[in-house]
CSV table of C-alpha atoms in Angstrom, one decimal:
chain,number,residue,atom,x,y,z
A,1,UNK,CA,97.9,72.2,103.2
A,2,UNK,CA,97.3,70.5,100.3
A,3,UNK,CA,96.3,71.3,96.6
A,4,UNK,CA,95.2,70.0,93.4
A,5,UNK,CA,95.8,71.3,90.1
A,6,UNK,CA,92.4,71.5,89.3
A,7,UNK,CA,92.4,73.9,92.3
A,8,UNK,CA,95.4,75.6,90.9
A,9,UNK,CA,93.5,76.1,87.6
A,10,UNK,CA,90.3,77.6,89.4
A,11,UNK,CA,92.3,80.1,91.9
A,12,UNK,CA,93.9,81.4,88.8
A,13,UNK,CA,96.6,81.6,90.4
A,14,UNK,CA,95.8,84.5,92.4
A,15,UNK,CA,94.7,82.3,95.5
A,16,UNK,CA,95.1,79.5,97.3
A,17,UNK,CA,91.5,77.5,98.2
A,18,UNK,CA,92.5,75.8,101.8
A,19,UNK,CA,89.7,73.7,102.2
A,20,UNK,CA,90.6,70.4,103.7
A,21,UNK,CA,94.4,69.3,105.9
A,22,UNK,CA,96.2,65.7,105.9
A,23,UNK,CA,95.1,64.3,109.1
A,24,UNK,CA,97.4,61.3,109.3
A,25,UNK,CA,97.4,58.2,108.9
A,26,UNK,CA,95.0,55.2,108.9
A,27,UNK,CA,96.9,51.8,111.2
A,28,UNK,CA,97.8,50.8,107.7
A,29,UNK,CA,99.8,53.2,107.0
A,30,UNK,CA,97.4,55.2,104.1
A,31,UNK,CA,96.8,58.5,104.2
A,32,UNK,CA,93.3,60.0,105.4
A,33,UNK,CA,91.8,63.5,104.6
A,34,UNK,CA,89.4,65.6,106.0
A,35,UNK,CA,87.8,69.2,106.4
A,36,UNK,CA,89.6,71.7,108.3
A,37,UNK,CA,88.8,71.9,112.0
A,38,UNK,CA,86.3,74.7,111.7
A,39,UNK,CA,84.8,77.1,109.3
A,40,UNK,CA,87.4,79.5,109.3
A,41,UNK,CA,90.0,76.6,108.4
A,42,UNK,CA,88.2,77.7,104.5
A,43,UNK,CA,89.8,80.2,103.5
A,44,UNK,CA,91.2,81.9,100.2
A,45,UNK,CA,94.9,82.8,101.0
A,46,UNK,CA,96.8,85.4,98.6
A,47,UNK,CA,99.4,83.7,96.3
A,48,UNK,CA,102.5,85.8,96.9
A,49,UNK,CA,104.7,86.5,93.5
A,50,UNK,CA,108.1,84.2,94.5
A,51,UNK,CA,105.2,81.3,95.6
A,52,UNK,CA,103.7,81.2,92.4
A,53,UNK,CA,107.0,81.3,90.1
A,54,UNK,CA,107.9,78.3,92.7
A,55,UNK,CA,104.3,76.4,92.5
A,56,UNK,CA,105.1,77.0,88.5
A,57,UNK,CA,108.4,75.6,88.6
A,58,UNK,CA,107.4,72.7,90.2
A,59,UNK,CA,104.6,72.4,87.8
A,60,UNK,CA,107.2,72.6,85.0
A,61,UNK,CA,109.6,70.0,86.9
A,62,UNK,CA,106.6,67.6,87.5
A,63,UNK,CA,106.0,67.9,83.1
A,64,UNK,CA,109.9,67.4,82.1
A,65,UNK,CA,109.8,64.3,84.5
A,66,UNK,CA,106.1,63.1,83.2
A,67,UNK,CA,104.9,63.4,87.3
A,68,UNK,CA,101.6,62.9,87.1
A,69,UNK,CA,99.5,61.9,90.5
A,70,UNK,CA,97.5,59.2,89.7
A,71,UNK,CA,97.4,58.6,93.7
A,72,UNK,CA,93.7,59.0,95.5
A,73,UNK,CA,92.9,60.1,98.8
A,74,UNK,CA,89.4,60.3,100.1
A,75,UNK,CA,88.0,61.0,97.0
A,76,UNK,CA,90.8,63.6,96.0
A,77,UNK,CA,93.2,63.3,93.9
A,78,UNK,CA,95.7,65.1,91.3
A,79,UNK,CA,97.9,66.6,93.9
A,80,UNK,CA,100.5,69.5,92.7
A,81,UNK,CA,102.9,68.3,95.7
A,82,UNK,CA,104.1,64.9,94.8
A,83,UNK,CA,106.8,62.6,95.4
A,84,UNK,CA,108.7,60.8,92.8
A,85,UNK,CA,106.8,57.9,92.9
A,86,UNK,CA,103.7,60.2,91.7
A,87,UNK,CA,102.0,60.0,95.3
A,88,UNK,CA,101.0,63.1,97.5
A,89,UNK,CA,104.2,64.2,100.0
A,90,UNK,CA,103.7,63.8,103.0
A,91,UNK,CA,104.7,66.1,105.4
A,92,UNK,CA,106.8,63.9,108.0
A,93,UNK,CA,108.6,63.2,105.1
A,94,UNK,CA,109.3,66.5,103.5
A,95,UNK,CA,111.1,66.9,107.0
A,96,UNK,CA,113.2,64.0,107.4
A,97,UNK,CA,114.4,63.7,104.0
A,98,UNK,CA,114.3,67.7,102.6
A,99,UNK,CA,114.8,70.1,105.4
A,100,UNK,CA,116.7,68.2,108.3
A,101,UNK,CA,119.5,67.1,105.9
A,102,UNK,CA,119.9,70.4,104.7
A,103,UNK,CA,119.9,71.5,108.4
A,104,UNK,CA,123.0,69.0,109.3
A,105,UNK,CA,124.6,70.1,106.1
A,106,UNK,CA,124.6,74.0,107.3
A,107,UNK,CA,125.6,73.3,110.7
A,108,UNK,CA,128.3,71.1,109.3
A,109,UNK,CA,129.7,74.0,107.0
A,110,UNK,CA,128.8,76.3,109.7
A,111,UNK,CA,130.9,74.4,112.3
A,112,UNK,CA,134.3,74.6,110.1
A,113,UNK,CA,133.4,78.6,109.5
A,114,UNK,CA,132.9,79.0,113.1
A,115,UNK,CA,136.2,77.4,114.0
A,116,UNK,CA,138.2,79.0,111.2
A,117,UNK,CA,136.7,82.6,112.4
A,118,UNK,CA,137.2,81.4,115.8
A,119,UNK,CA,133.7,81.9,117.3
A,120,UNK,CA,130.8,80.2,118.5
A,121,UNK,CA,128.7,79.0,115.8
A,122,UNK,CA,125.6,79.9,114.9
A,123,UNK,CA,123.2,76.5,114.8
A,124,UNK,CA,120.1,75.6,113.2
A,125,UNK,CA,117.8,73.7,115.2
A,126,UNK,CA,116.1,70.7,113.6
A,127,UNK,CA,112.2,72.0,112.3
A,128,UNK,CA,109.1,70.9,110.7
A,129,UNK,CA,106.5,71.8,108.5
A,130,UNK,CA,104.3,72.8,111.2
A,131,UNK,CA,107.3,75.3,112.2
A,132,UNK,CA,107.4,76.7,108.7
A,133,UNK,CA,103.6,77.8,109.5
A,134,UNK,CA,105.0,79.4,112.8
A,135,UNK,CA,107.7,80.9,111.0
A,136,UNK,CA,105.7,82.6,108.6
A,137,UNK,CA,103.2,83.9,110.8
A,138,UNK,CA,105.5,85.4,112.8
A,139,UNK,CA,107.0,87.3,110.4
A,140,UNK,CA,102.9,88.4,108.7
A,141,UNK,CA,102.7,89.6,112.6
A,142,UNK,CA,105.8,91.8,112.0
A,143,UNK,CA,104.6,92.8,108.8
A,144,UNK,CA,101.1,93.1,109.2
A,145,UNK,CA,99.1,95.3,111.6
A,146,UNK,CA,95.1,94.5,111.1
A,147,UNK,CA,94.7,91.4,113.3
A,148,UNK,CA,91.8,90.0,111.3
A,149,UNK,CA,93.6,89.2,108.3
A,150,UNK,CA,95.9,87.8,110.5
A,151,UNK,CA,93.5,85.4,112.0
A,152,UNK,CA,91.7,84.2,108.6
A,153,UNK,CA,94.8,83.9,106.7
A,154,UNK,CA,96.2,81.7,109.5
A,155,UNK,CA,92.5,80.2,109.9
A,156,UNK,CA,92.1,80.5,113.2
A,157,UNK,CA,88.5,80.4,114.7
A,158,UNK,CA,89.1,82.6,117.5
A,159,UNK,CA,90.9,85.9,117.6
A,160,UNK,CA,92.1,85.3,121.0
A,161,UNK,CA,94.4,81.7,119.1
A,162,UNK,CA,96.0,84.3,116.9
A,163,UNK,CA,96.4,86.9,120.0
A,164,UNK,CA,98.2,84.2,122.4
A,165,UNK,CA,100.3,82.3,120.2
A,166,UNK,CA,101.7,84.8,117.5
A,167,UNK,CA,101.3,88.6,118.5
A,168,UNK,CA,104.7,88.3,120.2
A,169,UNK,CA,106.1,92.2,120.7
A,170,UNK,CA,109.8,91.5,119.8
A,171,UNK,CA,112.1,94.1,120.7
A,172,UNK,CA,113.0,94.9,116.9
A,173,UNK,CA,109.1,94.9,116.3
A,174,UNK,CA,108.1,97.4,118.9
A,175,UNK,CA,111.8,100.2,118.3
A,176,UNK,CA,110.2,100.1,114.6
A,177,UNK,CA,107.0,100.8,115.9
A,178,UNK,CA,108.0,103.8,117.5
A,179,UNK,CA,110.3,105.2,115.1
A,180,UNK,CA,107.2,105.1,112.5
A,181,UNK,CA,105.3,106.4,115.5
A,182,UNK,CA,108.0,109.4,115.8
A,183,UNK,CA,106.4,113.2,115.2
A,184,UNK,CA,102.6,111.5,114.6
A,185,UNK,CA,101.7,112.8,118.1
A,186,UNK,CA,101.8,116.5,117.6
A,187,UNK,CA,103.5,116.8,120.8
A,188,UNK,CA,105.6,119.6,120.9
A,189,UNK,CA,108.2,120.4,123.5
């Protein structure tokens, strides 16, 4: 997803507008935008409190380095996620350079752990961006029980998308279930 500031300023800060995705790029190597899939791809998505003190952190970092996106993309420009060259990140990038590293450096510190408490250890796997989205609705399908919202924050067109790939039952998920389930069925023995 991206965002611009003037989109930042609009939402005031209460919501994110999704309303077009990075689609790639061109043979030249430029980047190319367009509107979501379907309709349901617009969508306002609630700002949750630690992602706006981080959107305003970067906005803060971005002013003490004078960052300012002067980079245009179909039209849009003034991107809040930038590089330090002032252009829009891109996401293969974000996950090469910013996660992935980070990754070998855990499971480098992890390794010597493992071996000094003399056990297996416990490994990331290398991820993306797109598992990021994964992650996180996962964890809105552990957390959140009306499927709807779950299908329009996630934009999804089709219930039956949000049904198949992220209403996983996990163990954890379903003993919680019951214990909140426990002495609501006026059952008595």
């Amino acid at each position: 997803m991206y965002m611009t500031n003037e989109e930042w300023e609009q939402n005031n800060q209460d919501y994110l507008k999704e309303s077009y995705e990075e689609t790639g790029f061109t043979a030249g190597g430029y980047f190319t935008m367009s509107t979501p899939k379907t309709a349901a791809g617009k969508r306002a998505i609630p700002i949750l409190p630690e992602v706006r003190k981080a959107l305003e952190q970067e906005r803060a970092n971005q002013q003490e380095l004078e960052l300012v996106c002067e980079y245009e993309i179909d039209g849009i420009s003034d991107f809040v996620f930038l590089n330090r060259f002032g252009q829009p990140q891109n996401p293969q990038t974000v996950t090469k350079t910013g996660m992935n590293p980070w990754v070998v450096a855990y499971n480098e510190a992890e390794l010597e752990k493992a071996e000094k408490e003399k056990r297996e250890p416990q490994l990331l796997p290398p991820f993306s961006c797109h598992n990021l989205r994964h992650t996180f609705c996962t964890r809105l399908c552990e957390n959140e029980t009306n499927l709807k919202i779950i299908q329009d924050i996630m934009g999804h067109r089709d219930i039956s998308t949000t049904m198949e790939i992220y209403a996983e039952a996990t163990k954890e998920a379903k003993a919680h279930s019951f214990e909140k389930l426990n002495g609501k069925l006026g059952i008595s023995v």
